[in-house]
Coordinates of C-alpha atoms in Angstrom, one line a residue:
M1 CA -64.9 -8.6 -15.8
L2 CA -65.3 -12.3 -16.5
A3 CA -61.7 -13.0 -15.0
Y4 CA -62.7 -10.9 -11.9
I5 CA -65.9 -12.9 -11.4
L6 CA -64.0 -16.2 -11.7
R7 CA -61.4 -15.1 -9.2
R8 CA -64.1 -14.1 -6.7
L9 CA -66.0 -17.4 -7.2
L10 CA -62.7 -19.3 -6.6
L11 CA -62.1 -17.2 -3.5
I12 CA -65.4 -18.4 -2.1
I13 CA -64.0 -21.9 -1.5
P14 CA -61.2 -21.0 1.0
T15 CA -63.5 -18.3 2.6
L16 CA -66.1 -21.0 3.3
L17 CA -63.5 -23.4 4.6
G18 CA -62.0 -20.8 7.0
I19 CA -65.4 -19.8 8.4
L20 CA -66.5 -23.3 8.9
L21 CA -63.2 -24.3 10.5
L22 CA -63.2 -21.4 12.8
N23 CA -66.7 -22.1 14.0
F24 CA -66.1 -25.8 14.2
I25 CA -63.2 -25.1 16.6
I26 CA -65.3 -22.7 18.7
I27 CA -68.2 -25.2 19.0
Q28 CA -65.9 -28.0 20.1
A29 CA -64.6 -25.9 22.9
A30 CA -68.1 -25.0 24.0
P31 CA -69.6 -27.1 26.9
G32 CA -72.9 -28.9 26.7
G33 CA -72.8 -30.7 23.4
P34 CA -75.6 -33.0 22.0
V35 CA -74.2 -36.1 23.8
E36 CA -74.2 -34.3 27.2
Q37 CA -77.7 -32.9 26.5
M38 CA -79.0 -36.4 25.7
I39 CA -77.4 -37.9 28.7
A40 CA -78.8 -35.2 30.9
R41 CA -82.3 -35.8 29.5
L42 CA -82.0 -39.5 30.2
E43 CA -80.6 -39.0 33.7
G44 CA -83.6 -36.8 34.4
L45 CA -86.0 -39.7 33.7
D46 CA -87.0 -42.4 36.1
N47 CA -88.8 -45.1 34.1
G48 CA -88.8 -47.7 36.8
G49 CA -86.9 -50.3 34.7
A50 CA -88.8 -49.7 31.4
T51 CA -87.0 -49.6 28.2
S52 CA -85.6 -46.3 27.1
R53 CA -85.4 -45.8 23.4
I54 CA -83.4 -43.1 21.7
S55 CA -84.0 -42.4 18.0
G56 CA -81.7 -40.2 15.8
G57 CA -80.1 -40.6 12.5
G58 CA -82.3 -43.8 11.8
S59 CA -80.9 -45.8 14.8
E60 CA -82.4 -46.8 18.2
V61 CA -80.8 -47.6 21.5
S62 CA -82.2 -49.7 24.3
S63 CA -80.9 -49.3 27.9
G64 CA -82.2 -52.7 28.8
N65 CA -84.2 -53.7 31.9
S66 CA -81.7 -53.0 34.6
H67 CA -78.8 -50.9 33.2
Y68 CA -80.6 -47.6 33.9
R69 CA -82.2 -46.6 37.3
G70 CA -82.4 -42.8 37.5
A71 CA -79.8 -41.6 39.9
Q72 CA -77.6 -44.7 39.3
G73 CA -76.5 -43.2 36.0
L74 CA -76.3 -44.7 32.5
A75 CA -74.7 -47.8 31.4
P76 CA -71.3 -47.1 29.7
E77 CA -72.5 -49.1 26.6
L78 CA -75.5 -46.7 26.3
V79 CA -73.2 -43.7 26.5
Q80 CA -70.9 -45.1 23.8
E81 CA -74.0 -45.7 21.6
I82 CA -75.1 -42.2 22.1
E83 CA -71.7 -41.0 21.0
R84 CA -71.8 -43.2 18.0
M85 CA -75.3 -42.0 17.1
Y86 CA -74.1 -38.4 17.0
G87 CA -70.8 -39.1 15.4
F88 CA -68.7 -38.3 18.5
D89 CA -67.0 -41.7 18.5
K90 CA -64.7 -40.2 15.9
S91 CA -62.0 -37.6 16.4
A92 CA -62.7 -33.9 15.8
P93 CA -60.6 -33.7 12.6
E94 CA -62.3 -36.8 11.2
R95 CA -65.7 -35.3 11.9
F96 CA -64.7 -32.0 10.2
W97 CA -63.4 -33.9 7.2
I98 CA -66.6 -36.0 6.9
M99 CA -68.7 -32.8 7.2
L100 CA -66.8 -31.2 4.4
K101 CA -67.2 -34.2 2.1
N102 CA -70.9 -34.3 2.8
Y103 CA -71.3 -30.6 2.1
A104 CA -69.5 -30.8 -1.2
R105 CA -72.3 -33.2 -2.3
L106 CA -74.9 -30.8 -0.7
D107 CA -75.7 -33.4 1.9
F108 CA -76.3 -31.7 5.2
G109 CA -77.5 -34.8 7.2
N110 CA -80.4 -35.0 9.7
S111 CA -81.2 -32.9 12.6
F112 CA -80.2 -34.4 15.9
F113 CA -83.4 -33.6 17.7
R114 CA -86.0 -33.1 15.0
D115 CA -85.6 -36.4 13.1
V116 CA -85.9 -34.7 9.6
K117 CA -83.4 -33.9 7.0
V118 CA -81.7 -30.5 7.5
I119 CA -82.3 -29.3 3.9
D120 CA -86.0 -30.1 4.3
L121 CA -86.1 -28.2 7.5
I122 CA -84.3 -25.2 6.0
A123 CA -86.7 -25.3 2.9
E124 CA -89.7 -25.3 5.3
K125 CA -88.5 -22.2 7.1
M126 CA -87.2 -20.4 4.0
P127 CA -90.6 -18.7 2.9
V128 CA -90.8 -16.7 6.2
S129 CA -87.3 -15.4 6.0
I130 CA -87.5 -14.7 2.3
S131 CA -90.7 -12.7 2.9
L132 CA -89.3 -10.7 5.8
G133 CA -85.9 -10.1 4.4
L134 CA -86.9 -9.4 0.7
W135 CA -89.9 -7.1 1.3
S136 CA -88.4 -5.1 4.2
T137 CA -85.2 -4.5 2.3
L138 CA -87.0 -3.3 -0.8
I139 CA -89.3 -1.0 1.3
I140 CA -86.3 0.3 3.2
Y141 CA -84.5 1.2 0.1
L142 CA -87.6 2.7 -1.6
I143 CA -88.2 5.0 1.4
S144 CA -84.5 5.8 2.4
I145 CA -83.0 6.7 -0.9
P146 CA -85.7 9.3 -1.9
L147 CA -85.8 10.6 1.6
G148 CA -82.0 10.9 1.9
I149 CA -81.8 12.7 -1.5
A150 CA -84.6 15.2 -0.4
K151 CA -82.7 15.8 2.9
A152 CA -79.5 16.4 1.0
T153 CA -81.0 18.9 -1.4
R154 CA -82.7 20.6 1.5
H155 CA -79.8 20.5 4.0
G156 CA -80.4 22.7 7.0
S157 CA -84.0 23.5 6.2
T158 CA -87.0 22.9 8.6
F159 CA -87.8 19.7 6.6
D160 CA -84.3 18.4 7.2
I161 CA -84.3 19.1 10.8
W162 CA -87.7 17.7 11.7
S163 CA -87.2 14.6 9.6
S164 CA -83.9 13.9 11.2
S165 CA -85.5 14.2 14.6
L166 CA -88.2 11.7 13.7
I167 CA -85.6 9.3 12.1
I168 CA -83.4 9.4 15.1
I169 CA -86.3 8.7 17.4
G170 CA -87.2 5.6 15.1
Y171 CA -83.5 4.5 15.2
A172 CA -83.3 4.8 19.0
I173 CA -86.3 2.5 19.6
P174 CA -85.6 -1.2 18.8
A175 CA -87.8 -2.9 16.2
F176 CA -89.2 -5.4 18.6
L177 CA -90.7 -2.6 20.8
F178 CA -92.4 -1.2 17.7
A179 CA -93.7 -4.7 17.1
I180 CA -95.2 -4.9 20.6
L181 CA -96.7 -1.4 20.1
L182 CA -98.2 -2.4 16.8
I183 CA -99.7 -5.6 18.3
V184 CA -101.2 -3.6 21.2
L185 CA -102.7 -1.0 18.8
F186 CA -103.7 -3.0 15.7
A187 CA -103.7 -6.8 16.5
G188 CA -106.3 -7.1 19.2
G189 CA -104.1 -5.9 22.1
S190 CA -106.1 -3.0 23.6
Y191 CA -107.5 -1.1 20.7
W192 CA -108.2 -2.4 17.2
D193 CA -108.2 -5.9 15.9
W194 CA -107.3 -5.2 12.2
F195 CA -104.4 -7.6 11.6
P196 CA -103.6 -11.2 12.4
L197 CA -101.3 -12.0 15.3
R198 CA -99.5 -15.1 14.0
G199 CA -98.5 -17.0 10.9
L200 CA -97.6 -16.1 7.3
T201 CA -101.0 -17.0 5.9
S202 CA -104.6 -17.8 7.0
S203 CA -105.8 -21.5 7.5
N204 CA -108.0 -21.2 4.4
F205 CA -105.2 -19.9 2.2
D206 CA -105.5 -22.7 -0.4
E207 CA -109.2 -22.0 -0.9
L208 CA -108.7 -18.4 -1.8
S209 CA -108.4 -16.9 -5.2
L210 CA -105.2 -15.5 -6.6
F211 CA -106.0 -12.0 -5.6
G212 CA -107.3 -13.3 -2.2
K213 CA -104.0 -15.1 -1.6
I214 CA -101.9 -12.1 -2.4
R215 CA -104.1 -9.9 -0.1
D216 CA -104.0 -12.5 2.7
Y217 CA -100.2 -12.8 2.4
F218 CA -99.5 -9.1 2.7
W219 CA -102.2 -8.8 5.4
H220 CA -100.2 -11.1 7.6
L221 CA -96.9 -9.3 6.7
A222 CA -98.2 -5.8 7.3
L223 CA -97.2 -5.4 11.0
P224 CA -93.9 -7.4 10.9
L225 CA -92.7 -5.4 7.9
T226 CA -93.8 -2.1 9.5
A227 CA -91.7 -3.0 12.6
L228 CA -88.7 -4.0 10.6
V229 CA -88.8 -0.9 8.3
I230 CA -89.3 1.6 11.2
G231 CA -86.4 0.1 13.1
N232 CA -83.9 -0.2 10.2
F233 CA -84.3 2.6 7.6
A234 CA -82.5 5.4 9.5
T235 CA -79.0 4.3 8.8
L236 CA -79.5 4.1 5.0
T237 CA -81.3 7.4 5.0
F238 CA -78.4 9.3 6.6
L239 CA -75.9 7.3 4.5
T240 CA -77.7 8.5 1.3
K241 CA -77.9 12.0 2.5
N242 CA -74.2 12.3 3.5
S243 CA -73.2 10.6 0.3
F244 CA -75.0 13.1 -1.8
L245 CA -73.8 16.0 0.3
D246 CA -70.3 14.9 -0.2
E247 CA -70.7 14.7 -4.0
I248 CA -72.6 18.1 -4.2
S249 CA -69.6 19.9 -2.8
K250 CA -67.2 18.6 -5.4
Q251 CA -65.7 20.6 -8.3
Y252 CA -67.4 18.8 -11.1
V253 CA -70.8 19.8 -9.7
V254 CA -69.8 23.4 -9.7
T255 CA -68.5 23.1 -13.2
A256 CA -71.8 21.4 -14.3
R257 CA -73.8 24.3 -12.8
A258 CA -71.6 26.9 -14.4
K259 CA -72.5 25.3 -17.8
G260 CA -76.1 26.2 -17.1
L261 CA -77.4 22.7 -16.4
S262 CA -80.6 22.5 -14.4
E263 CA -80.4 21.3 -10.8
R264 CA -82.4 18.2 -11.8
R265 CA -79.9 17.4 -14.6
V266 CA -77.0 18.0 -12.2
L267 CA -78.5 15.8 -9.4
Y268 CA -79.6 12.8 -11.5
G269 CA -77.2 13.1 -14.5
H270 CA -74.0 13.6 -12.5
I271 CA -74.3 13.4 -8.7
F272 CA -76.6 10.3 -8.6
R273 CA -74.3 8.0 -10.4
N274 CA -71.3 8.7 -8.0
A275 CA -73.3 9.1 -4.8
M276 CA -75.1 5.7 -5.3
L277 CA -71.9 3.7 -5.3
I278 CA -71.6 3.5 -1.6
I279 CA -75.4 2.8 -1.2
I280 CA -75.0 -0.2 -3.5
A281 CA -71.9 -1.3 -1.5
G282 CA -74.0 -1.6 1.6
F283 CA -76.9 -3.5 0.0
P284 CA -75.6 -7.1 0.4
A285 CA -74.9 -6.5 4.2
A286 CA -78.3 -4.9 4.7
F287 CA -80.2 -7.7 2.8
I288 CA -78.4 -10.6 4.5
G289 CA -78.7 -9.0 7.9
L290 CA -82.5 -8.5 7.6
F291 CA -82.9 -11.8 5.8
F292 CA -81.3 -14.1 8.4
T293 CA -80.6 -12.3 11.7
G294 CA -82.5 -9.0 11.9
S295 CA -85.8 -10.7 12.0
L296 CA -85.3 -13.1 14.9
L297 CA -87.3 -11.2 17.5
I298 CA -89.9 -10.3 15.0
E299 CA -90.4 -13.9 14.2
V300 CA -90.9 -14.7 17.8
I301 CA -93.2 -11.9 18.5
F302 CA -95.4 -12.6 15.5
S303 CA -95.2 -16.3 15.8
L304 CA -93.4 -16.6 12.4
D305 CA -91.4 -19.9 12.2
G306 CA -88.4 -18.8 10.0
L307 CA -84.6 -19.3 9.7
G308 CA -83.7 -16.8 12.3
L309 CA -85.7 -18.7 15.0
L310 CA -84.5 -22.0 13.6
S311 CA -80.8 -20.9 13.9
F312 CA -81.3 -19.7 17.4
E313 CA -83.0 -22.8 18.7
S314 CA -80.5 -25.1 17.0
A315 CA -77.6 -23.2 18.7
I316 CA -79.3 -23.4 22.1
N317 CA -80.1 -27.1 21.6
R318 CA -76.6 -27.9 20.1
D319 CA -78.2 -29.3 17.0
Y320 CA -74.9 -29.2 15.1
P321 CA -76.1 -30.4 11.7
V322 CA -78.6 -27.5 11.6
V323 CA -76.1 -25.0 13.0
F324 CA -73.4 -25.8 10.4
A325 CA -75.8 -26.2 7.5
T326 CA -77.4 -22.8 8.1
L327 CA -73.9 -21.3 8.6
F328 CA -72.7 -22.8 5.3
I329 CA -75.8 -21.6 3.4
F330 CA -75.9 -18.2 4.9
T331 CA -72.2 -17.5 4.3
L332 CA -72.4 -18.8 0.7
L333 CA -75.4 -16.7 -0.1
G334 CA -73.7 -13.6 1.6
L335 CA -70.6 -14.0 -0.5
L336 CA -72.6 -14.4 -3.7
V337 CA -74.8 -11.4 -2.9
K338 CA -71.6 -9.4 -2.2
L339 CA -70.3 -10.4 -5.6
I340 CA -73.6 -9.3 -7.2
G341 CA -73.3 -6.0 -5.5
D342 CA -69.8 -5.5 -6.9
I343 CA -71.0 -6.4 -10.4
T344 CA -73.9 -3.9 -10.0
Y345 CA -71.2 -1.2 -9.6
T346 CA -70.7 -1.3 -13.4
L347 CA -74.4 -0.9 -14.1
V348 CA -74.5 2.4 -12.1
D349 CA -71.2 3.6 -13.3
P350 CA -69.7 2.0 -16.5
R351 CA -66.4 3.7 -15.9
I352 CA -65.6 1.2 -13.2
D353 CA -63.4 -1.6 -14.5
F354 CA -62.5 -4.4 -12.0
S355 CA -60.1 -6.1 -14.3
A356 CA -58.1 -2.9 -14.6
R357 CA -58.2 -2.5 -10.8
A358 CA -56.9 -6.0 -10.3
G359 CA -54.1 -5.5 -12.8

């Protein structure tokens, strides 16, 4: 097992390099980079001869008193200074190599347009994404696995049919529509004003007691988590049901029943261990998806400033340091969580031996 873990950790390095290189090439081919956006912003101004100052990465550029006059365009020296400020005075391979060296030191640089370190920006947004991703994933698993098992053991019954109908309806409606409905119903839209509409905590959060802080925190999360759970638990429920149905029909289950074991002993002593393997395999993807990307619209609707919104805005604004830093961190966490998911296999079924499989 130790050798397998070491091999997987070493494979993370080329995987990260490949993902960063591929996205770097794609972004270089995309039009409208930060230099073009800054030039467009400056050309949209008409300061009547006043000095224009550009700040970024700790440097300032002055266009002078007569170099810039609206439609007359920018002075070539100013354009060159903008390129130097954003690092585009170097070739693409050189920029990529510098980025890799900085990332090896966990130095992600400064945001082009926010004038703050990228790592500080990510740390500022992290609590929202952790809250949405962690709690929604836990709630989805706590609901979906028991519900899936109940549907498998009652396959074809009235309960199975009606629950499947409700689950399919929930799956067919996007999470953001549920979010809007919840706001209309419970956040002062047209009916009741029971829950807050924005933010992760109240303005007086620091003044509350420990119990008050916990209550306030989950009070703000109630509607976003409800919208995420309703829109995302269907897949895991049906996956659990089908996995258990597949195991129930196997020969070892028939043999266990023939030995006189109770249905509960057969279900949780024999079927559960094998059926849960595929559920565990899907946990990393489910967690990462909800953690980083699945909550983008929820963050927008409930005014929660998290990593999903940050990544989207950075991609639109061509804020490359933030784009690549979030890509690096998301990919690294995804690979590590995937490894943890594989290791968890052995906790569910000790018969699995990754070292033997590799051999």
